[in-house]
């Protein structure tokens, strides 16, 4: 058993500090040390993307990063993207377009989609499917997830135009 | 899912990395993006008492294109390969190949150095680097040396890299002419059933040079000198393509797994190579 490390993270805008073994995977650190149980664990081979969070501007599968590696990083989880009384456009759009059923993939899907739209604000259907390919869903068949992201992109673009 | 415990190191320069490798020998391993090593640790197929994280090590990042020579720092991520306009102009085959590797999240983390140093025949970059005739820079206790990509892989997970060495950079001449990286896979993120990297040059209607390498059809990537020679001097007509395919089939040695039996993989190898040659020729 190795010694615990003093871990400092900035999560959803707040500084968080805790002790953890280096081998703890970031997903477990978020869920068990910080009680951020939105990101989920759907596999043990880095395929499903249910654990996706944003780390220093990258979409990362937090099951494939040790908490030690993330030490000092800035992280956004689904809990930092919107609030129940103030949903992010993507969250509202997933609701509106029935982009979720069981909801288990949804935190990873939406977190990944925020980054996708940041990099490509006007994606084609193909761009969305390819850009979301690291996230597996067992319920929706993806069709409504694509619609949700398309609708969110349209709304975010018109909001941006209106602001300009 | 639960890796064994380890001591974590995050050195800031290569001298400290080498010192840690010398101190701990077989018990230490460097980690780049972690997207091959961590999955192996989670399955306890790798137990690493001393994990050396390279993320803060100076000098391992960056893409340079100068005087027709491309140099990639080992810690350049697949995402960065795809985004880099200078690289897309100088060697567009890199972007084409990187886009069929893994998925967006993995590409933000996984590095080109990790991809080639891993030694898994499923990785796409090793074959591509053989096609490009790339050189790998290795740094160890005795300094720096370079190894040709074509000599680097010895067997599955076995490479020319010594335990106390770190692969720090990859460099190659920007290829002229047409190119293609063609990959058959079962789904996004899968390793290839078969993949082909092709670079060829055209003068008039004649192929003046060709380089061909295949991925995941042996326990190492296969650069087929004979396949390149079969195209050179021809008009890349059906007979020449067929001769190149035959040359590759003589050089590969696929094994049966859940991607299919040997006969199927040999069939797919021929189809994929034919498509890659066609696409490269159209672009030349």
Coordinates of C-alpha atoms in Angstrom, one line a residue:
Chain A
X1 CA 0.0 0.0 0.0
X2 CA 1.5 3.3 -1.1
X3 CA 1.2 6.5 0.9
X4 CA -1.7 8.7 0.4
X5 CA -1.1 11.9 -1.6
X6 CA -2.5 15.3 -0.9
X7 CA -4.7 16.0 -4.0
X8 CA -5.9 19.5 -5.0
X9 CA -8.4 19.9 -7.8
X10 CA -10.5 22.8 -9.0
X11 CA -13.9 21.1 -9.6
X12 CA -16.8 23.0 -11.0
X13 CA -15.1 26.2 -10.0
X14 CA -14.4 25.2 -6.4
X15 CA -11.1 24.3 -4.9
X16 CA -11.3 20.8 -3.4
X17 CA -8.6 19.0 -1.4
X18 CA -8.4 15.5 -0.1
X19 CA -6.1 12.6 0.6
X20 CA -6.1 9.7 -1.9
X21 CA -3.9 6.8 -3.0
X22 CA -2.2 7.6 -6.3
X23 CA -3.8 4.5 -7.9
X24 CA -7.4 5.7 -7.2
X25 CA -9.0 6.4 -10.6
X26 CA -10.3 9.9 -11.0
X27 CA -13.9 8.7 -11.5
X28 CA -13.8 7.1 -8.0
X29 CA -12.2 10.2 -6.5
X30 CA -15.0 12.4 -7.9
X31 CA -17.7 10.0 -6.9
X32 CA -16.4 8.9 -3.5
X33 CA -14.3 11.7 -2.2
X34 CA -16.3 14.6 -3.6
X35 CA -19.7 13.1 -3.8
X36 CA -20.1 14.0 -7.5
X37 CA -22.1 11.0 -8.5
X38 CA -23.3 12.2 -11.9
X39 CA -20.3 10.8 -13.9
X40 CA -20.8 7.0 -14.0
X41 CA -18.9 3.8 -14.5
X42 CA -20.2 1.7 -17.4
X43 CA -17.2 -0.5 -18.3
X44 CA -13.7 -1.4 -17.3
X45 CA -12.0 -1.1 -20.7
X46 CA -12.3 2.7 -21.4
X47 CA -15.0 2.3 -24.1
X48 CA -18.3 3.6 -22.8
X49 CA -17.5 7.2 -21.9
X50 CA -20.1 7.3 -19.1
X51 CA -17.3 8.7 -16.9
X52 CA -16.5 11.6 -19.2
X53 CA -15.6 14.9 -17.6
X54 CA -13.8 18.0 -18.9
X55 CA -10.2 18.3 -17.6
X56 CA -8.1 21.3 -18.5
X57 CA -10.2 21.8 -21.7
X58 CA -10.2 18.2 -22.8
X59 CA -13.0 15.6 -22.8
X60 CA -11.5 12.8 -20.7
X61 CA -12.7 9.4 -19.6
X62 CA -12.1 9.7 -15.9
X63 CA -11.9 5.9 -15.4
X64 CA -8.6 6.1 -17.4
X65 CA -6.8 8.7 -15.4
X66 CA -5.3 8.3 -11.9
X67 CA -6.2 10.9 -9.4
X68 CA -2.5 11.5 -9.0
X69 CA -2.3 12.5 -12.7
X70 CA -5.2 14.9 -12.3
X71 CA -3.6 16.6 -9.3
X72 CA -3.7 20.4 -9.9
X73 CA -6.2 20.1 -12.8
X74 CA -9.4 22.0 -13.4
X75 CA -12.4 19.7 -13.9
X76 CA -16.0 20.2 -14.9
X77 CA -18.5 17.5 -14.3
X78 CA -22.2 17.4 -15.2
X79 CA -23.0 19.0 -11.8
X80 CA -21.0 22.1 -12.9
X81 CA -22.7 22.4 -16.3
X82 CA -26.2 23.4 -15.1
X83 CA -28.5 23.4 -12.1
X84 CA -32.1 21.9 -11.9
X85 CA -33.5 25.4 -11.9
X86 CA -31.1 26.8 -14.5
X87 CA -30.4 24.0 -17.0
X88 CA -27.7 24.3 -19.6
X89 CA -29.0 24.6 -23.2
X90 CA -27.8 21.0 -23.8
X91 CA -29.6 19.7 -20.7
X92 CA -32.8 21.4 -21.7
X93 CA -32.4 20.1 -25.2
X94 CA -31.8 16.4 -24.1
X95 CA -35.1 16.7 -22.1
X96 CA -37.0 18.4 -25.0
X97 CA -35.9 15.9 -27.6
X98 CA -36.0 12.8 -25.5
X99 CA -32.2 12.3 -25.7
X100 CA -32.2 10.0 -22.6
X101 CA -34.1 7.1 -21.1
X102 CA -32.3 5.4 -18.2
X103 CA -30.0 8.5 -17.8
X104 CA -26.9 6.5 -17.1
X105 CA -24.9 7.7 -20.1
X106 CA -26.4 11.2 -20.0
X107 CA -23.8 13.0 -17.7
X108 CA -21.0 11.7 -19.9
X109 CA -22.9 12.5 -23.1
X110 CA -23.7 16.1 -22.1
X111 CA -20.3 16.8 -20.8
X112 CA -18.7 15.5 -24.0
X113 CA -21.3 17.5 -26.1
X114 CA -20.4 20.8 -24.4
X115 CA -16.8 20.3 -25.6
X116 CA -17.9 19.1 -29.1
X117 CA -20.0 22.3 -29.6
X118 CA -17.2 24.5 -28.2
X119 CA -14.8 23.1 -30.9
X120 CA -17.4 22.8 -33.6
X121 CA -20.4 25.2 -33.0
X122 CA -22.1 24.2 -36.2
X123 CA -21.7 20.4 -36.6
X124 CA -23.3 18.3 -39.3
X125 CA -25.1 15.1 -38.2
X126 CA -22.0 13.2 -39.2
X127 CA -19.8 15.5 -37.2
X128 CA -22.0 14.8 -34.2
X129 CA -22.1 11.1 -34.6
X130 CA -18.3 11.0 -35.0
X131 CA -17.7 13.5 -32.3
X132 CA -19.8 11.5 -29.8
X133 CA -18.4 8.1 -30.8
X134 CA -16.6 7.7 -27.5
X135 CA -19.9 7.6 -25.7
X136 CA -22.1 4.5 -25.7
X137 CA -25.8 4.5 -25.0
X138 CA -27.9 1.4 -24.5
X139 CA -31.4 3.0 -24.5
X140 CA -31.9 5.7 -27.1
X141 CA -30.4 4.3 -30.4
X142 CA -28.5 7.7 -30.6
X143 CA -31.1 9.3 -32.9
X144 CA -32.6 11.6 -30.3
X145 CA -29.2 12.4 -28.8
X146 CA -28.1 13.7 -32.3
X147 CA -31.3 15.7 -32.5
X148 CA -30.8 17.1 -29.0
X149 CA -27.2 18.2 -29.8
X150 CA -28.3 19.7 -33.2
X151 CA -31.1 21.6 -31.5
X152 CA -28.8 22.9 -28.7
X153 CA -26.3 24.0 -31.3
X154 CA -28.9 25.9 -33.2
X155 CA -30.2 27.6 -30.0
X156 CA -26.7 28.5 -28.8
X157 CA -25.8 29.9 -32.2
X158 CA -28.9 32.1 -32.4
X159 CA -28.4 33.3 -28.8
X160 CA -24.8 34.2 -29.8
X161 CA -26.0 36.1 -32.9
X162 CA -28.7 37.9 -30.8
X163 CA -26.0 39.0 -28.3
X164 CA -23.7 40.4 -31.1
Chain B
X1 CA -11.1 -2.2 -12.6
X2 CA -8.9 -1.8 -9.5
X3 CA -5.2 -1.4 -10.3
X4 CA -2.5 -2.5 -7.8
X5 CA -0.9 0.1 -5.6
X6 CA 2.1 2.0 -6.9
X7 CA 4.4 4.9 -6.1
X8 CA 3.7 7.9 -8.3
X9 CA 6.4 10.0 -9.8
X10 CA 6.0 13.2 -11.8
X11 CA 9.5 14.4 -12.8
X12 CA 10.0 17.6 -14.7
X13 CA 13.0 16.7 -16.8
X14 CA 14.3 13.7 -18.7
X15 CA 17.4 13.3 -16.4
X16 CA 15.1 12.6 -13.5
X17 CA 13.1 10.1 -15.6
X18 CA 16.2 8.2 -16.5
X19 CA 17.5 8.3 -12.9
X20 CA 14.1 6.8 -11.7
X21 CA 14.3 4.1 -14.4
X22 CA 17.9 3.3 -13.4
X23 CA 17.0 3.2 -9.7
X24 CA 13.9 1.0 -10.0
X25 CA 14.7 -1.1 -13.1
X26 CA 12.0 -3.5 -14.0
X27 CA 9.7 -2.1 -11.3
X28 CA 9.3 1.3 -13.0
X29 CA 7.5 2.2 -16.2
X30 CA 6.9 5.6 -17.8
X31 CA 3.3 6.6 -18.6
X32 CA 2.3 9.0 -21.4
X33 CA -1.5 9.4 -22.0
X34 CA -2.2 6.2 -20.0
X35 CA -4.8 4.9 -22.4
X36 CA -3.0 1.6 -23.0
X37 CA -1.2 1.2 -19.7
X38 CA -4.0 2.1 -17.3
X39 CA -6.4 -0.3 -18.9
X40 CA -3.8 -3.0 -18.5
X41 CA -3.2 -2.0 -14.9
X42 CA -6.9 -2.1 -14.2
X43 CA -7.0 -5.7 -15.5
X44 CA -3.8 -6.5 -13.4
X45 CA -2.1 -7.5 -16.6
X46 CA 0.5 -4.9 -15.7
X47 CA 1.6 -4.2 -12.1
X48 CA 3.9 -1.3 -12.0
X49 CA 5.4 -0.5 -8.5
X50 CA 6.8 2.8 -9.7
X51 CA 4.8 4.8 -12.2
X52 CA 6.6 7.7 -13.9
X53 CA 4.1 10.2 -15.3
X54 CA 5.7 12.1 -18.3
X55 CA 3.2 14.9 -18.4
X56 CA 5.4 17.6 -16.9
X57 CA 8.7 16.5 -18.6
X58 CA 10.0 19.3 -20.6
X59 CA 10.8 18.9 -24.3
X60 CA 8.4 16.1 -25.2
X61 CA 5.7 18.1 -26.7
X62 CA 5.4 20.0 -30.0
X63 CA 5.2 19.4 -33.7
X64 CA 7.8 21.0 -36.0
X65 CA 7.9 21.0 -39.7
X66 CA 11.2 22.5 -41.1
X67 CA 13.0 22.0 -44.4
X68 CA 10.8 19.1 -45.3
X69 CA 11.5 17.2 -42.1
X70 CA 8.7 16.6 -39.6
X71 CA 9.4 16.0 -35.9
X72 CA 6.8 15.0 -33.4
X73 CA 7.5 15.1 -29.7
X74 CA 6.6 11.8 -28.1
X75 CA 3.9 13.4 -25.9
X76 CA 2.0 15.0 -28.8
X77 CA -1.6 13.7 -28.5
X78 CA -3.6 12.3 -31.4
X79 CA -5.9 15.3 -30.9
X80 CA -3.0 17.6 -31.6
X81 CA -1.9 15.6 -34.6
X82 CA -5.4 16.1 -36.1
X83 CA -5.6 19.8 -35.3
X84 CA -2.1 20.9 -36.5
X85 CA -2.4 22.6 -39.9
X86 CA 1.3 22.6 -40.7
X87 CA 1.3 18.8 -40.2
X88 CA -1.8 18.4 -42.3
X89 CA 0.0 20.3 -45.1
X90 CA 3.3 18.4 -44.8
X91 CA 2.0 14.9 -44.0
X92 CA -1.8 14.6 -44.3
X93 CA -1.6 10.8 -43.8
X94 CA -1.0 11.5 -40.1
X95 CA -4.4 13.1 -39.7
X96 CA -6.1 10.5 -41.8
X97 CA -4.7 7.7 -39.6
X98 CA -5.2 9.5 -36.3
X99 CA -8.9 10.0 -37.1
X100 CA -9.4 6.2 -37.3
X101 CA -7.7 5.7 -33.9
X102 CA -9.9 5.2 -30.9
X103 CA -12.5 7.9 -30.1
X104 CA -12.4 11.7 -29.2
X105 CA -11.7 11.2 -25.5
X106 CA -8.9 8.7 -26.0
X107 CA -7.4 11.0 -28.7
X108 CA -7.2 13.9 -26.3
X109 CA -5.0 11.8 -24.0
X110 CA -3.3 9.1 -26.1
X111 CA 0.1 10.2 -27.5
X112 CA 1.9 9.3 -30.7
X113 CA 5.0 8.2 -28.6
X114 CA 2.9 5.9 -26.5
X115 CA 1.2 4.5 -29.6
X116 CA 4.5 3.5 -31.2
X117 CA 6.3 2.5 -28.0
X118 CA 3.5 0.3 -26.7
X119 CA 4.4 -2.6 -29.0
X120 CA 0.8 -3.8 -29.5
X121 CA 0.4 -4.9 -33.1
X122 CA -3.1 -3.5 -33.0
X123 CA -1.8 0.1 -32.7
X124 CA -2.0 2.0 -36.0
X125 CA 1.0 4.4 -35.8
X126 CA 3.8 1.8 -35.9
X127 CA 2.9 0.6 -39.4
X128 CA 2.3 4.2 -40.5
X129 CA 5.8 5.1 -39.2
X130 CA 7.3 2.2 -41.1
X131 CA 5.6 3.3 -44.2
X132 CA 7.1 6.8 -43.7
X133 CA 10.5 5.4 -42.9
X134 CA 10.4 7.3 -39.6
X135 CA 13.2 7.4 -37.0
X136 CA 12.6 7.1 -33.3
X137 CA 14.8 9.0 -30.8
X138 CA 15.5 7.0 -27.7
X139 CA 17.1 8.6 -24.6
X140 CA 18.8 6.5 -22.0
X141 CA 21.6 6.6 -19.4
X142 CA 24.2 6.6 -22.1
X143 CA 22.6 9.4 -24.1
X144 CA 20.6 9.5 -27.2
X145 CA 20.3 7.1 -30.2
X146 CA 18.0 6.7 -33.1
X147 CA 16.3 3.6 -34.3
X148 CA 14.5 3.1 -37.6
X149 CA 10.8 2.5 -37.3
X150 CA 11.4 -0.5 -39.6
X151 CA 13.7 -2.0 -37.1
X152 CA 11.9 -1.0 -33.9
X153 CA 9.3 -3.8 -33.3
X154 CA 10.7 -7.3 -32.4
X155 CA 7.5 -9.1 -31.4
X156 CA 4.2 -8.3 -29.7
X157 CA 5.0 -5.8 -26.9
X158 CA 8.7 -6.3 -27.5
X159 CA 10.7 -3.4 -29.1
X160 CA 14.2 -2.2 -29.5
X161 CA 13.7 0.2 -26.6
X162 CA 15.7 -0.9 -23.5
X163 CA 14.1 -0.8 -20.1
X164 CA 16.0 2.3 -19.1
X165 CA 15.3 4.2 -22.3
X166 CA 12.4 6.6 -23.2
X167 CA 11.2 7.2 -26.7
X168 CA 11.3 11.0 -26.9
X169 CA 10.6 12.0 -30.5
X170 CA 9.7 10.7 -34.0
X171 CA 10.9 12.3 -37.2
X172 CA 10.5 11.6 -40.9
X173 CA 10.8 13.4 -44.2
X174 CA 7.5 14.9 -45.3
X175 CA 6.2 12.5 -47.9
X176 CA 5.6 13.6 -51.5
X177 CA 2.9 12.3 -53.7
X178 CA -0.3 10.4 -52.9
X179 CA -1.2 8.8 -49.6
X180 CA -3.8 6.7 -47.9
X181 CA -4.4 5.0 -44.5
X182 CA -7.2 2.5 -45.0
X183 CA -8.5 0.6 -42.0
X184 CA -11.1 -2.2 -41.7
X185 CA -12.5 -2.3 -38.2
X186 CA -15.7 -3.7 -36.5
X187 CA -16.7 -0.4 -35.0
X188 CA -15.3 2.9 -33.7
X189 CA -12.4 2.4 -31.4
X190 CA -11.5 -1.1 -32.5
X191 CA -8.1 -2.2 -33.5
X192 CA -7.9 -3.0 -37.2
X193 CA -9.0 -6.3 -38.7
X194 CA -6.5 -5.1 -41.3
X195 CA -5.1 -1.7 -42.2
X196 CA -2.8 -0.4 -44.9
X197 CA -0.6 2.7 -45.1
X198 CA 0.4 3.6 -48.6
X199 CA 2.5 6.4 -50.0
X200 CA 3.4 6.6 -53.6
X201 CA 4.8 9.0 -56.2
X202 CA 3.6 9.6 -59.7
X203 CA 5.6 11.0 -62.7
X204 CA 3.6 11.2 -65.9
X205 CA 1.4 8.1 -65.6
X206 CA 4.1 6.0 -63.9
X207 CA 4.6 5.2 -60.3
X208 CA 8.2 6.2 -59.4
X209 CA 8.3 5.1 -55.7
X210 CA 5.9 3.4 -53.3
X211 CA 6.0 2.4 -49.6
X212 CA 3.5 0.0 -48.1
X213 CA 3.0 -1.1 -44.5
X214 CA 0.2 -3.2 -43.0
X215 CA -1.2 -3.1 -39.4
X216 CA -2.4 -5.9 -37.2
X217 CA -1.6 -8.7 -39.6
X218 CA 1.4 -10.1 -37.7
X219 CA 2.8 -9.8 -34.2
X220 CA 4.6 -6.7 -35.5
X221 CA 3.7 -4.2 -38.2
X222 CA 4.7 -5.3 -41.7
X223 CA 6.6 -3.0 -44.1
X224 CA 6.6 -4.9 -47.4
X225 CA 9.5 -3.8 -49.5
X226 CA 8.4 -6.2 -52.2
X227 CA 4.9 -4.7 -52.4
X228 CA 6.3 -1.2 -52.9
X229 CA 8.6 -2.6 -55.6
X230 CA 5.7 -4.3 -57.3
X231 CA 4.1 -0.9 -58.0
X232 CA 7.3 1.0 -58.9
X233 CA 7.7 1.5 -62.6
X234 CA 4.2 0.5 -63.4
X235 CA 1.1 2.5 -64.3
X236 CA -0.6 1.0 -61.2
X237 CA -2.9 -1.0 -63.3
X238 CA -4.8 -4.1 -62.1
X239 CA -1.8 -6.4 -62.7
X240 CA 0.5 -4.2 -60.6
X241 CA -2.0 -3.9 -57.8
X242 CA -2.5 -7.6 -57.8
X243 CA 1.3 -8.2 -57.6
X244 CA 1.5 -5.8 -54.7
X245 CA -1.3 -7.6 -52.9
X246 CA 0.4 -10.9 -53.5
X247 CA 3.7 -9.5 -52.1
X248 CA 1.9 -8.4 -48.9
X249 CA 0.1 -11.7 -48.5
X250 CA 3.6 -13.4 -48.6
X251 CA 4.8 -11.1 -45.8
X252 CA 1.9 -11.1 -43.3
X253 CA 1.2 -13.7 -40.7
X254 CA -2.2 -13.0 -39.1
X255 CA -3.7 -15.0 -36.3
X256 CA -7.2 -16.0 -35.7
X257 CA -9.1 -14.0 -33.0
X258 CA -12.7 -12.6 -32.7
X259 CA -12.0 -10.3 -35.7
X260 CA -12.0 -13.5 -37.8
X261 CA -10.1 -16.5 -39.0
X262 CA -6.8 -16.3 -40.9
X263 CA -8.3 -16.8 -44.3
X264 CA -10.7 -13.9 -43.7
X265 CA -8.0 -11.6 -42.5
X266 CA -5.9 -12.4 -45.5
X267 CA -8.9 -11.6 -47.7
X268 CA -9.5 -8.4 -45.9
X269 CA -5.8 -7.4 -46.2
X270 CA -6.0 -7.7 -49.9
X271 CA -9.2 -5.6 -50.2
X272 CA -7.9 -2.9 -47.9
X273 CA -4.5 -2.7 -49.6
X274 CA -6.2 -2.4 -53.0
X275 CA -8.4 0.4 -51.8
X276 CA -5.5 2.2 -50.2
X277 CA -3.4 2.0 -53.3
X278 CA -6.3 3.2 -55.4
X279 CA -6.9 6.2 -53.1
X280 CA -3.2 7.1 -52.9
X281 CA -2.8 6.8 -56.7
X282 CA -5.9 9.1 -57.2
X283 CA -4.2 11.7 -54.9
X284 CA -0.7 11.4 -56.4

